[in-house]
Amino acid sequence: MTEEGTDLGLSGAGRTGGWLLVSGLSADGRRELYKFVDLRRGRLHEVSIGIDEQRANQLAFLRGHLTGDPPYGLDRVEDLLPYLLHPHSFLETASADLVVSFKQAPYLRILSAADSHPTWSPGPSGDVTGTLSSTNCETAPDTVAFTSTDTADRLRRYDVPDQPLRTRLMTYSRATGSVETRGTLPDFLIDTLHQLVHSPNGYFVGVDMNLSVLPGPDGVPGASAEGVDAAAYATGSFPRSGFFVADEHLEKTQVHTPSGACAAHAEVDPDDPEVFYISCNNISKWRTQVVLHGPGTIERYRYRDGTVVREASYSDHEFLRITSQRCFRRGGRRFIAVTGYPNKLYVLDAETLELVDRIVLFEEEHREPPFVCEKNSSAPLYLAVSPDARYVYMTGAAELFVVDLEEHAVVDRVRFCAPGSFAATAHIGLVSDEAAARALEGLR
């Protein structure tokens, strides 16, 4: 990387300011990669962080506590590491700290170059006994809320299906360093908590994400070391994961199950804090493959006076693998932007969840599920919306798409890395100049 960064060739460089953060795990599984796209100048800057120590700590714990075969049909314990330790999402706090969460890691990453981009965990350095939630939130300025699931419980669950997963909801103050346990979650998790959100109305929503098809008497149907027969595999039992809704200190907690499989992400409506949305991907994992079982679903809920009511839902036969969603306001109306695998951007009315627009990013023949998703494809899995709500940025394994909502079309498509250089990518988002400067200090 040059001092000035790499020119991405964005034709619309300068159409908006800010920075887009694209992150993930390197193909060899040994480095976290954080790619900052300067949208004003159309240039890319990268932070690369080695994780050999974190890998060694996690591997030692896995070998000591995983009693049965590795999950998802994997052959070796080591094969779990890229799944557990890849960056999944980030949060910019009120003081412009970038706090990164991982798929199933025992720590958070603080992207501050002045502090050498340290990790932080609620336990002592190197402690791997808790698995933190994959996407987290602020409950107050510079106070990060997250959950921690007992890792030994989680590993035992792979071999003992009814093993309870002890999980606590906690907060961490970046200002004071203090950690508070808010309470213990009810025993509803199948996997671990995937996303935790907090409403200004003072309630939490937390979503489990189950990616496992249950084995039958002869193992997981249609699945073997050689691959997946998707049609046979989809006949297996695929439990629907759920979500909890609770007050600030978990004194009143309730659990719900949405209509779709693989509940994954939640978002509180920025204009109506009583309302939140739950999306269901309807995907599972076998070895290193993602299997798409059928259409996804997004649901709108209202939490008022201790009662959760589902108000609307959306799905259609092309609404596939809906990995990312974002509420936004444009022209006096509220919308939700949603990714549609492998080549679509959906725009839904946030009030009714009726379809407003479906933009095709590139030509691709429609495939009816179930099927195995192609690796390193052009499919954009993650999205962010520009501050003026005109542009949607979408990324996948190697390409950045810029969609103009006024033109209903892709206005830029550029490569931000070599195909295959990521083992796994992560949710994207816009960050402030201050946050980007802190992360890139000394590199630009």
GROMACS .gro file of C-alpha atoms in nm:
model
  444
    1MET     CA    1   0.000   0.000   0.000
    2THR     CA    2   0.131   0.343  -0.090
    3GLU     CA    3   0.123   0.633   0.152
    4GLU     CA    4  -0.170   0.781  -0.038
    5GLY     CA    5  -0.361   0.452  -0.062
    6THR     CA    6  -0.479   0.266  -0.370
    7ASP     CA    7  -0.694   0.427  -0.639
    8LEU     CA    8  -1.013   0.220  -0.677
    9GLY     CA    9  -1.126   0.388  -0.998
   10LEU     CA   10  -1.461   0.502  -0.859
   11SER     CA   11  -1.619   0.712  -1.133
   12GLY     CA   12  -1.831   0.891  -0.874
   13ALA     CA   13  -1.550   0.972  -0.629
   14GLY     CA   14  -1.651   1.287  -0.449
   15ARG     CA   15  -2.027   1.234  -0.490
   16THR     CA   16  -2.038   1.190  -0.111
   17GLY     CA   17  -1.799   1.218   0.182
   18GLY     CA   18  -1.711   0.980   0.459
   19TRP     CA   19  -1.541   0.643   0.470
   20LEU     CA   20  -1.675   0.296   0.397
   21LEU     CA   21  -1.525   0.023   0.615
   22VAL     CA   22  -1.499  -0.321   0.453
   23SER     CA   23  -1.343  -0.592   0.666
   24GLY     CA   24  -1.291  -0.964   0.695
   25LEU     CA   25  -1.042  -1.245   0.751
   26SER     CA   26  -0.751  -1.317   0.517
   27ALA     CA   27  -0.766  -1.632   0.308
   28ASP     CA   28  -0.504  -1.806   0.524
   29GLY     CA   29  -0.706  -1.724   0.836
   30ARG     CA   30  -0.413  -1.550   1.007
   31ARG     CA   31  -0.487  -1.179   0.960
   32GLU     CA   32  -0.779  -0.948   1.015
   33LEU     CA   33  -0.814  -0.712   0.718
   34TYR     CA   34  -0.976  -0.368   0.747
   35LYS     CA   35  -1.018  -0.181   0.420
   36PHE     CA   36  -1.115   0.187   0.449
   37VAL     CA   37  -1.260   0.335   0.129
   38ASP     CA   38  -1.223   0.714   0.117
   39LEU     CA   39  -1.542   0.792  -0.075
   40ARG     CA   40  -1.445   1.154  -0.130
   41ARG     CA   41  -1.122   1.061  -0.310
   42GLY     CA   42  -1.203   0.711  -0.430
   43ARG     CA   43  -0.900   0.560  -0.259
   44LEU     CA   44  -0.852   0.255  -0.040
   45HIS     CA   45  -0.635   0.223   0.273
   46GLU     CA   46  -0.581  -0.102   0.462
   47VAL     CA   47  -0.503  -0.213   0.816
   48SER     CA   48  -0.378  -0.572   0.852
   49ILE     CA   49  -0.356  -0.732   1.198
   50GLY     CA   50  -0.195  -1.069   1.270
   51ILE     CA   51  -0.389  -1.305   1.498
   52ASP     CA   52  -0.150  -1.597   1.559
   53GLU     CA   53  -0.175  -1.551   1.936
   54GLN     CA   54  -0.555  -1.544   1.929
   55ARG     CA   55  -0.561  -1.852   1.707
   56ALA     CA   56  -0.329  -2.043   1.942
   57ASN     CA   57  -0.537  -1.957   2.250
   58GLN     CA   58  -0.861  -2.054   2.081
   59LEU     CA   59  -0.719  -2.375   1.939
   60ALA     CA   60  -0.588  -2.488   2.279
   61PHE     CA   61  -0.931  -2.433   2.433
   62LEU     CA   62  -1.108  -2.612   2.147
   63ARG     CA   63  -0.880  -2.916   2.181
   64GLY     CA   64  -0.940  -2.928   2.555
   65HIS     CA   65  -1.320  -2.893   2.546
   66LEU     CA   66  -1.453  -3.024   2.213
   67THR     CA   67  -1.530  -3.386   2.300
   68GLY     CA   68  -1.702  -3.505   1.983
   69ASP     CA   69  -1.641  -3.447   1.613
   70PRO     CA   70  -1.612  -3.088   1.492
   71PRO     CA   71  -1.946  -2.937   1.383
   72TYR     CA   72  -2.067  -2.877   1.027
   73GLY     CA   73  -1.900  -3.196   0.906
   74LEU     CA   74  -1.549  -3.049   0.943
   75ASP     CA   75  -1.253  -3.286   0.966
   76ARG     CA   76  -1.020  -3.096   1.201
   77VAL     CA   77  -1.061  -2.868   1.500
   78GLU     CA   78  -0.837  -2.615   1.320
   79ASP     CA   79  -1.099  -2.585   1.047
   80LEU     CA   80  -1.330  -2.410   1.296
   81LEU     CA   81  -1.095  -2.116   1.350
   82PRO     CA   82  -1.183  -1.917   1.034
   83TYR     CA   83  -1.550  -1.949   1.124
   84LEU     CA   84  -1.499  -1.831   1.481
   85LEU     CA   85  -1.241  -1.556   1.447
   86HIS     CA   86  -1.335  -1.355   1.141
   87PRO     CA   87  -1.456  -0.994   1.189
   88HIS     CA   88  -1.832  -0.985   1.158
   89SER     CA   89  -1.940  -0.625   1.223
   90PHE     CA   90  -1.833  -0.301   1.389
   91LEU     CA   91  -1.976  -0.021   1.597
   92GLU     CA   92  -1.863   0.343   1.593
   93THR     CA   93  -1.915   0.478   1.945
   94ALA     CA   94  -2.009   0.832   2.040
   95SER     CA   95  -1.639   0.918   2.081
   96ALA     CA   96  -1.553   0.778   1.735
   97ASP     CA   97  -1.401   0.452   1.860
   98LEU     CA   98  -1.439   0.166   1.615
   99VAL     CA   99  -1.526  -0.149   1.811
  100VAL     CA  100  -1.520  -0.468   1.604
  101SER     CA  101  -1.717  -0.783   1.692
  102PHE     CA  102  -1.635  -1.129   1.558
  103LYS     CA  103  -1.840  -1.428   1.451
  104GLN     CA  104  -1.772  -1.627   1.770
  105ALA     CA  105  -1.467  -1.484   1.946
  106PRO     CA  106  -1.396  -1.413   2.315
  107TYR     CA  107  -1.291  -1.052   2.254
  108LEU     CA  108  -1.361  -0.726   2.074
  109ARG     CA  109  -1.110  -0.537   1.858
  110ILE     CA  110  -1.056  -0.163   1.913
  111LEU     CA  111  -0.939  -0.004   1.587
  112SER     CA  112  -0.712   0.263   1.733
  113ALA     CA  113  -0.365   0.285   1.579
  114ALA     CA  114  -0.235   0.488   1.874
  115ASP     CA  115  -0.305   0.186   2.098
  116SER     CA  116  -0.179  -0.067   1.839
  117HIS     CA  117  -0.533  -0.186   1.759
  118PRO     CA  118  -0.575  -0.387   2.082
  119THR     CA  119  -0.829  -0.656   2.166
  120TRP     CA  120  -1.055  -0.621   2.469
  121SER     CA  121  -1.240  -0.889   2.662
  122PRO     CA  122  -1.446  -0.895   2.982
  123GLY     CA  123  -1.197  -1.143   3.128
  124PRO     CA  124  -0.818  -1.141   3.163
  125SER     CA  125  -0.604  -1.113   2.850
  126GLY     CA  126  -0.600  -1.444   2.666
  127ASP     CA  127  -0.917  -1.570   2.836
  128VAL     CA  128  -1.131  -1.764   2.588
  129THR     CA  129  -1.401  -1.896   2.822
  130GLY     CA  130  -1.674  -1.666   2.686
  131THR     CA  131  -1.806  -1.631   2.330
  132LEU     CA  132  -1.920  -1.275   2.264
  133SER     CA  133  -2.213  -1.178   2.044
  134SER     CA  134  -2.140  -1.117   1.676
  135THR     CA  135  -2.299  -0.770   1.641
  136ASN     CA  136  -2.330  -0.529   1.932
  137CYS     CA  137  -2.465  -0.185   2.019
  138GLU     CA  138  -2.443   0.121   2.245
  139THR     CA  139  -2.685   0.162   2.536
  140ALA     CA  140  -2.543   0.507   2.619
  141PRO     CA  141  -2.258   0.715   2.474
  142ASP     CA  142  -1.942   0.500   2.476
  143THR     CA  143  -2.113   0.213   2.660
  144VAL     CA  144  -2.105  -0.106   2.453
  145ALA     CA  145  -2.364  -0.378   2.520
  146PHE     CA  146  -2.285  -0.739   2.431
  147THR     CA  147  -2.359  -1.093   2.543
  148SER     CA  148  -2.118  -1.364   2.655
  149THR     CA  149  -2.202  -1.733   2.616
  150ASP     CA  150  -2.004  -1.994   2.808
  151THR     CA  151  -1.772  -2.140   2.543
  152ALA     CA  152  -1.741  -2.478   2.712
  153ASP     CA  153  -2.122  -2.505   2.708
  154ARG     CA  154  -2.121  -2.414   2.340
  155LEU     CA  155  -1.866  -2.681   2.251
  156ARG     CA  156  -2.048  -2.941   2.460
  157ARG     CA  157  -2.370  -2.857   2.272
  158TYR     CA  158  -2.217  -2.992   1.950
  159ASP     CA  159  -2.211  -3.337   2.114
  160VAL     CA  160  -2.499  -3.302   2.365
  161PRO     CA  161  -2.798  -3.140   2.189
  162ASP     CA  162  -2.982  -3.046   2.510
  163GLN     CA  163  -2.681  -2.880   2.677
  164PRO     CA  164  -2.798  -2.543   2.817
  165LEU     CA  165  -2.603  -2.239   2.697
  166ARG     CA  166  -2.539  -2.004   2.988
  167THR     CA  167  -2.541  -1.650   2.849
  168ARG     CA  168  -2.510  -1.312   3.019
  169LEU     CA  169  -2.595  -0.967   2.887
  170MET     CA  170  -2.319  -0.723   2.979
  171THR     CA  171  -2.205  -0.365   2.918
  172TYR     CA  172  -1.856  -0.219   2.886
  173SER     CA  173  -1.782   0.150   2.940
  174ARG     CA  174  -1.508   0.277   2.710
  175ALA     CA  175  -1.476   0.586   2.932
  176THR     CA  176  -1.415   0.409   3.266
  177GLY     CA  177  -1.327   0.053   3.163
  178SER     CA  178  -1.598  -0.082   3.392
  179VAL     CA  179  -1.798  -0.395   3.308
  180GLU     CA  180  -2.153  -0.456   3.432
  181THR     CA  181  -2.360  -0.773   3.409
  182ARG     CA  182  -2.720  -0.676   3.333
  183GLY     CA  183  -2.863  -1.025   3.371
  184THR     CA  184  -2.881  -1.381   3.241
  185LEU     CA  185  -3.069  -1.475   2.927
  186PRO     CA  186  -3.329  -1.752   2.928
  187ASP     CA  187  -3.214  -2.084   2.786
  188PHE     CA  188  -3.336  -2.042   2.428
  189LEU     CA  189  -3.015  -2.034   2.223
  190ILE     CA  190  -2.937  -2.302   1.967
  191ASP     CA  191  -2.605  -2.150   1.862
  192THR     CA  192  -2.486  -1.824   2.022
  193LEU     CA  193  -2.632  -1.477   2.020
  194HIS     CA  194  -2.569  -1.332   1.674
  195GLN     CA  195  -2.695  -0.975   1.711
  196LEU     CA  196  -2.788  -0.753   2.004
  197VAL     CA  197  -2.967  -0.420   1.952
  198HIS     CA  198  -3.096  -0.160   2.198
  199SER     CA  199  -3.387   0.078   2.154
  200PRO     CA  200  -3.398   0.435   2.286
  201ASN     CA  201  -3.723   0.317   2.447
  202GLY     CA  202  -3.511   0.109   2.686
  203TYR     CA  203  -3.544  -0.247   2.562
  204PHE     CA  204  -3.307  -0.503   2.407
  205VAL     CA  205  -3.361  -0.742   2.118
  206GLY     CA  206  -3.119  -1.031   2.072
  207VAL     CA  207  -3.123  -1.283   1.787
  208ASP     CA  208  -2.994  -1.639   1.782
  209MET     CA  209  -2.867  -1.776   1.450
  210ASN     CA  210  -2.883  -2.149   1.390
  211LEU     CA  211  -2.684  -2.273   1.091
  212SER     CA  212  -2.706  -2.647   1.161
  213VAL     CA  213  -2.927  -2.914   1.006
  214LEU     CA  214  -2.983  -3.188   1.263
  215PRO     CA  215  -2.843  -3.535   1.192
  216GLY     CA  216  -3.082  -3.825   1.157
  217PRO     CA  217  -3.010  -4.191   1.236
  218ASP     CA  218  -2.772  -4.204   0.940
  219GLY     CA  219  -2.619  -3.858   0.985
  220VAL     CA  220  -2.711  -3.535   0.811
  221PRO     CA  221  -2.909  -3.634   0.499
  222GLY     CA  222  -2.743  -3.563   0.167
  223ALA     CA  223  -2.420  -3.440   0.329
  224SER     CA  224  -2.077  -3.601   0.326
  225ALA     CA  225  -1.709  -3.514   0.309
  226GLU     CA  226  -1.748  -3.496  -0.069
  227GLY     CA  227  -2.015  -3.225  -0.057
  228VAL     CA  228  -2.390  -3.175  -0.040
  229ASP     CA  229  -2.682  -3.316  -0.233
  230ALA     CA  230  -2.893  -3.006  -0.173
  231ALA     CA  231  -3.229  -3.169  -0.245
  232ALA     CA  232  -3.168  -3.452   0.003
  233TYR     CA  233  -3.002  -3.221   0.254
  234ALA     CA  234  -3.302  -2.985   0.260
  235THR     CA  235  -3.526  -3.269   0.379
  236GLY     CA  236  -3.340  -3.273   0.712
  237SER     CA  237  -3.462  -3.106   1.028
  238PHE     CA  238  -3.358  -2.739   1.029
  239PRO     CA  239  -3.471  -2.584   1.361
  240ARG     CA  240  -3.583  -2.221   1.351
  241SER     CA  241  -3.382  -2.004   1.587
  242GLY     CA  242  -3.549  -1.729   1.788
  243PHE     CA  243  -3.503  -1.390   1.951
  244PHE     CA  244  -3.555  -1.238   2.293
  245VAL     CA  245  -3.699  -0.901   2.392
  246ALA     CA  246  -3.624  -0.763   2.738
  247ASP     CA  247  -3.607  -0.452   2.953
  248GLU     CA  248  -3.277  -0.286   3.053
  249HIS     CA  249  -3.193  -0.531   3.333
  250LEU     CA  250  -3.366  -0.842   3.196
  251GLU     CA  251  -3.630  -0.839   3.468
  252LYS     CA  252  -3.900  -0.900   3.206
  253THR     CA  253  -3.778  -1.119   2.922
  254GLN     CA  254  -3.973  -1.298   2.651
  255VAL     CA  255  -3.866  -1.527   2.367
  256HIS     CA  256  -4.026  -1.546   2.022
  257THR     CA  257  -3.970  -1.754   1.710
  258PRO     CA  258  -4.011  -1.586   1.370
  259SER     CA  259  -4.176  -1.754   1.075
  260GLY     CA  260  -3.854  -1.819   0.883
  261ALA     CA  261  -3.545  -2.033   0.947
  262CYS     CA  262  -3.205  -1.895   1.043
  263ALA     CA  263  -3.308  -1.573   1.215
  264ALA     CA  264  -2.998  -1.359   1.201
  265HIS     CA  265  -3.030  -0.982   1.220
  266ALA     CA  266  -3.232  -0.722   1.404
  267GLU     CA  267  -3.269  -0.347   1.364
  268VAL     CA  268  -3.462  -0.088   1.563
  269ASP     CA  269  -3.650   0.164   1.348
  270PRO     CA  270  -3.459   0.495   1.385
  271ASP     CA  271  -3.784   0.695   1.364
  272ASP     CA  272  -4.012   0.474   1.572
  273PRO     CA  273  -3.827   0.315   1.868
  274GLU     CA  274  -4.121   0.085   1.943
  275VAL     CA  275  -4.059  -0.093   1.611
  276PHE     CA  276  -3.789  -0.344   1.527
  277TYR     CA  277  -3.724  -0.575   1.231
  278ILE     CA  278  -3.602  -0.936   1.227
  279SER     CA  279  -3.459  -1.100   0.914
  280CYS     CA  280  -3.431  -1.474   0.848
  281ASN     CA  281  -3.165  -1.588   0.600
  282ASN     CA  282  -3.286  -1.948   0.553
  283ILE     CA  283  -2.930  -2.074   0.507
  284SER     CA  284  -2.724  -2.342   0.680
  285LYS     CA  285  -2.359  -2.442   0.683
  286TRP     CA  286  -2.198  -2.771   0.586
  287ARG     CA  287  -1.818  -2.787   0.596
  288THR     CA  288  -1.710  -2.469   0.413
  289GLN     CA  289  -2.029  -2.448   0.208
  290VAL     CA  290  -2.339  -2.234   0.258
  291VAL     CA  291  -2.661  -2.409   0.159
  292LEU     CA  292  -2.961  -2.195   0.068
  293HIS     CA  293  -3.280  -2.375   0.174
  294GLY     CA  294  -3.540  -2.134   0.036
  295PRO     CA  295  -3.657  -1.772   0.035
  296GLY     CA  296  -3.574  -1.548   0.329
  297THR     CA  297  -3.816  -1.342   0.534
  298ILE     CA  298  -3.811  -1.002   0.702
  299GLU     CA  299  -4.063  -0.924   0.976
  300ARG     CA  300  -4.171  -0.602   1.146
  301TYR     CA  301  -4.254  -0.611   1.518
  302ARG     CA  302  -4.379  -0.357   1.771
  303TYR     CA  303  -4.289  -0.370   2.142
  304ARG     CA  304  -4.530  -0.169   2.357
  305ASP     CA  305  -4.631  -0.208   2.722
  306GLY     CA  306  -4.444  -0.537   2.751
  307THR     CA  307  -4.617  -0.694   2.449
  308VAL     CA  308  -4.457  -0.794   2.118
  309VAL     CA  309  -4.684  -0.785   1.812
  310ARG     CA  310  -4.583  -0.882   1.459
  311GLU     CA  311  -4.720  -0.615   1.225
  312ALA     CA  312  -4.597  -0.716   0.879
  313SER     CA  313  -4.370  -0.954   0.690
  314TYR     CA  314  -4.221  -0.984   0.343
  315SER     CA  315  -4.087  -1.267   0.130
  316ASP     CA  316  -4.089  -1.372  -0.236
  317HIS     CA  317  -3.931  -1.650  -0.441
  318GLU     CA  318  -3.625  -1.435  -0.529
  319PHE     CA  319  -3.577  -1.294  -0.178
  320LEU     CA  320  -3.277  -1.516  -0.109
  321ARG     CA  321  -3.004  -1.514   0.158
  322ILE     CA  322  -3.097  -1.169   0.288
  323THR     CA  323  -2.771  -1.113   0.471
  324SER     CA  324  -2.797  -0.740   0.539
  325GLN     CA  325  -3.068  -0.477   0.591
  326ARG     CA  326  -3.074  -0.106   0.670
  327CYS     CA  327  -3.355   0.138   0.755
  328PHE     CA  328  -3.336   0.484   0.600
  329ARG     CA  329  -3.550   0.790   0.528
  330ARG     CA  330  -3.583   0.943   0.183
  331GLY     CA  331  -3.828   1.204   0.055
  332GLY     CA  332  -4.034   1.195   0.374
  333ARG     CA  333  -4.081   0.815   0.364
  334ARG     CA  334  -3.911   0.536   0.558
  335PHE     CA  335  -3.763   0.242   0.370
  336ILE     CA  336  -3.557  -0.070   0.430
  337ALA     CA  337  -3.277  -0.168   0.192
  338VAL     CA  338  -3.213  -0.544   0.182
  339THR     CA  339  -2.964  -0.759  -0.006
  340GLY     CA  340  -3.106  -1.031  -0.233
  341TYR     CA  341  -2.873  -1.315  -0.338
  342PRO     CA  342  -2.704  -1.323  -0.579
  343ASN     CA  343  -2.771  -1.001  -0.771
  344LYS     CA  344  -3.049  -0.783  -0.629
  345LEU     CA  345  -3.115  -0.486  -0.406
  346TYR     CA  346  -3.462  -0.480  -0.251
  347VAL     CA  347  -3.622  -0.159  -0.123
  348LEU     CA  348  -3.924  -0.213   0.103
  349ASP     CA  349  -4.166   0.031   0.262
  350ALA     CA  350  -4.071   0.029   0.631
  351GLU     CA  351  -4.431   0.072   0.747
  352THR     CA  352  -4.596  -0.205   0.545
  353LEU     CA  353  -4.297  -0.410   0.421
  354GLU     CA  354  -4.448  -0.387   0.073
  355LEU     CA  355  -4.205  -0.398  -0.219
  356VAL     CA  356  -4.111  -0.053  -0.351
  357ASP     CA  357  -3.821  -0.137  -0.582
  358ARG     CA  358  -3.612  -0.437  -0.685
  359ILE     CA  359  -3.291  -0.338  -0.861
  360VAL     CA  360  -3.094  -0.600  -1.057
  361LEU     CA  361  -2.721  -0.535  -1.020
  362PHE     CA  362  -2.602  -0.768  -1.295
  363GLU     CA  363  -2.746  -1.044  -1.508
  364GLU     CA  364  -2.765  -1.381  -1.339
  365GLU     CA  365  -2.986  -1.681  -1.409
  366HIS     CA  366  -3.231  -1.741  -1.127
  367ARG     CA  367  -3.188  -2.071  -0.943
  368GLU     CA  368  -3.464  -2.228  -0.739
  369PRO     CA  369  -3.349  -2.338  -0.392
  370PRO     CA  370  -3.226  -2.551  -0.236
  371PHE     CA  371  -2.873  -2.513  -0.372
  372VAL     CA  372  -2.515  -2.462  -0.259
  373CYS     CA  373  -2.402  -2.100  -0.284
  374GLU     CA  374  -2.105  -2.031  -0.509
  375LYS     CA  375  -1.784  -1.928  -0.332
  376ASN     CA  376  -1.604  -1.603  -0.417
  377SER     CA  377  -1.887  -1.500  -0.644
  378SER     CA  378  -1.986  -1.144  -0.732
  379ALA     CA  379  -2.289  -1.166  -0.504
  380PRO     CA  380  -2.308  -0.863  -0.273
  381LEU     CA  381  -2.394  -0.977   0.079
  382TYR     CA  382  -2.362  -0.654   0.279
  383LEU     CA  383  -2.486  -0.299   0.237
  384ALA     CA  384  -2.474   0.056   0.373
  385VAL     CA  385  -2.675   0.365   0.282
  386SER     CA  386  -2.520   0.707   0.219
  387PRO     CA  387  -2.611   0.990   0.462
  388ASP     CA  388  -2.823   1.162   0.196
  389ALA     CA  389  -3.002   0.830   0.127
  390ARG     CA  390  -2.934   0.850  -0.245
  391TYR     CA  391  -2.672   0.574  -0.273
  392VAL     CA  392  -2.652   0.219  -0.145
  393TYR     CA  393  -2.307   0.062  -0.117
  394MET     CA  394  -2.298  -0.317  -0.150
  395THR     CA  395  -2.005  -0.557  -0.114
  396GLY     CA  396  -1.931  -0.925  -0.143
  397ALA     CA  397  -1.609  -1.121  -0.167
  398ALA     CA  398  -1.415  -0.876  -0.384
  399GLU     CA  399  -1.634  -0.609  -0.546
  400LEU     CA  400  -1.799  -0.285  -0.441
  401PHE     CA  401  -2.127  -0.184  -0.605
  402VAL     CA  402  -2.266   0.170  -0.583
  403VAL     CA  403  -2.641   0.184  -0.651
  404ASP     CA  404  -2.809   0.517  -0.728
  405LEU     CA  405  -3.165   0.504  -0.592
  406GLU     CA  406  -3.270   0.794  -0.816
  407GLU     CA  407  -3.143   0.618  -1.128
  408HIS     CA  408  -3.251   0.272  -1.004
  409ALA     CA  409  -2.921   0.141  -1.133
  410VAL     CA  410  -2.563   0.049  -1.054
  411VAL     CA  411  -2.343   0.353  -1.122
  412ASP     CA  412  -2.012   0.202  -1.007
  413ARG     CA  413  -1.872  -0.151  -0.983
  414VAL     CA  414  -1.509  -0.177  -0.878
  415ARG     CA  415  -1.283  -0.444  -0.730
  416PHE     CA  416  -1.144  -0.367  -0.383
  417CYS     CA  417  -0.933  -0.684  -0.349
  418ALA     CA  418  -0.825  -0.991  -0.544
  419PRO     CA  419  -1.093  -1.263  -0.560
  420GLY     CA  420  -1.020  -1.530  -0.301
  421SER     CA  421  -0.810  -1.306  -0.075
  422PHE     CA  422  -1.078  -1.313   0.198
  423ALA     CA  423  -1.173  -1.632   0.384
  424ALA     CA  424  -1.482  -1.443   0.502
  425THR     CA  425  -1.606  -1.088   0.471
  426ALA     CA  426  -1.814  -0.880   0.712
  427HIS     CA  427  -2.091  -0.624   0.743
  428ILE     CA  428  -1.997  -0.283   0.607
  429GLY     CA  429  -2.080   0.067   0.720
  430LEU     CA  430  -1.991   0.434   0.693
  431VAL     CA  431  -1.752   0.578   0.951
  432SER     CA  432  -1.653   0.933   1.038
  433ASP     CA  433  -1.334   1.107   0.932
  434GLU     CA  434  -1.221   1.103   1.296
  435ALA     CA  435  -1.273   0.728   1.338
  436ALA     CA  436  -1.093   0.651   1.012
  437ALA     CA  437  -0.802   0.881   1.107
  438ARG     CA  438  -0.762   0.699   1.441
  439ALA     CA  439  -0.753   0.360   1.275
  440LEU     CA  440  -0.516   0.467   0.996
  441GLU     CA  441  -0.279   0.687   1.195
  442GLY     CA  442   0.074   0.646   1.059
  443LEU     CA  443  -0.040   0.469   0.742
  444ARG     CA  444  -0.149   0.762   0.530
   0.00000   0.00000   0.00000
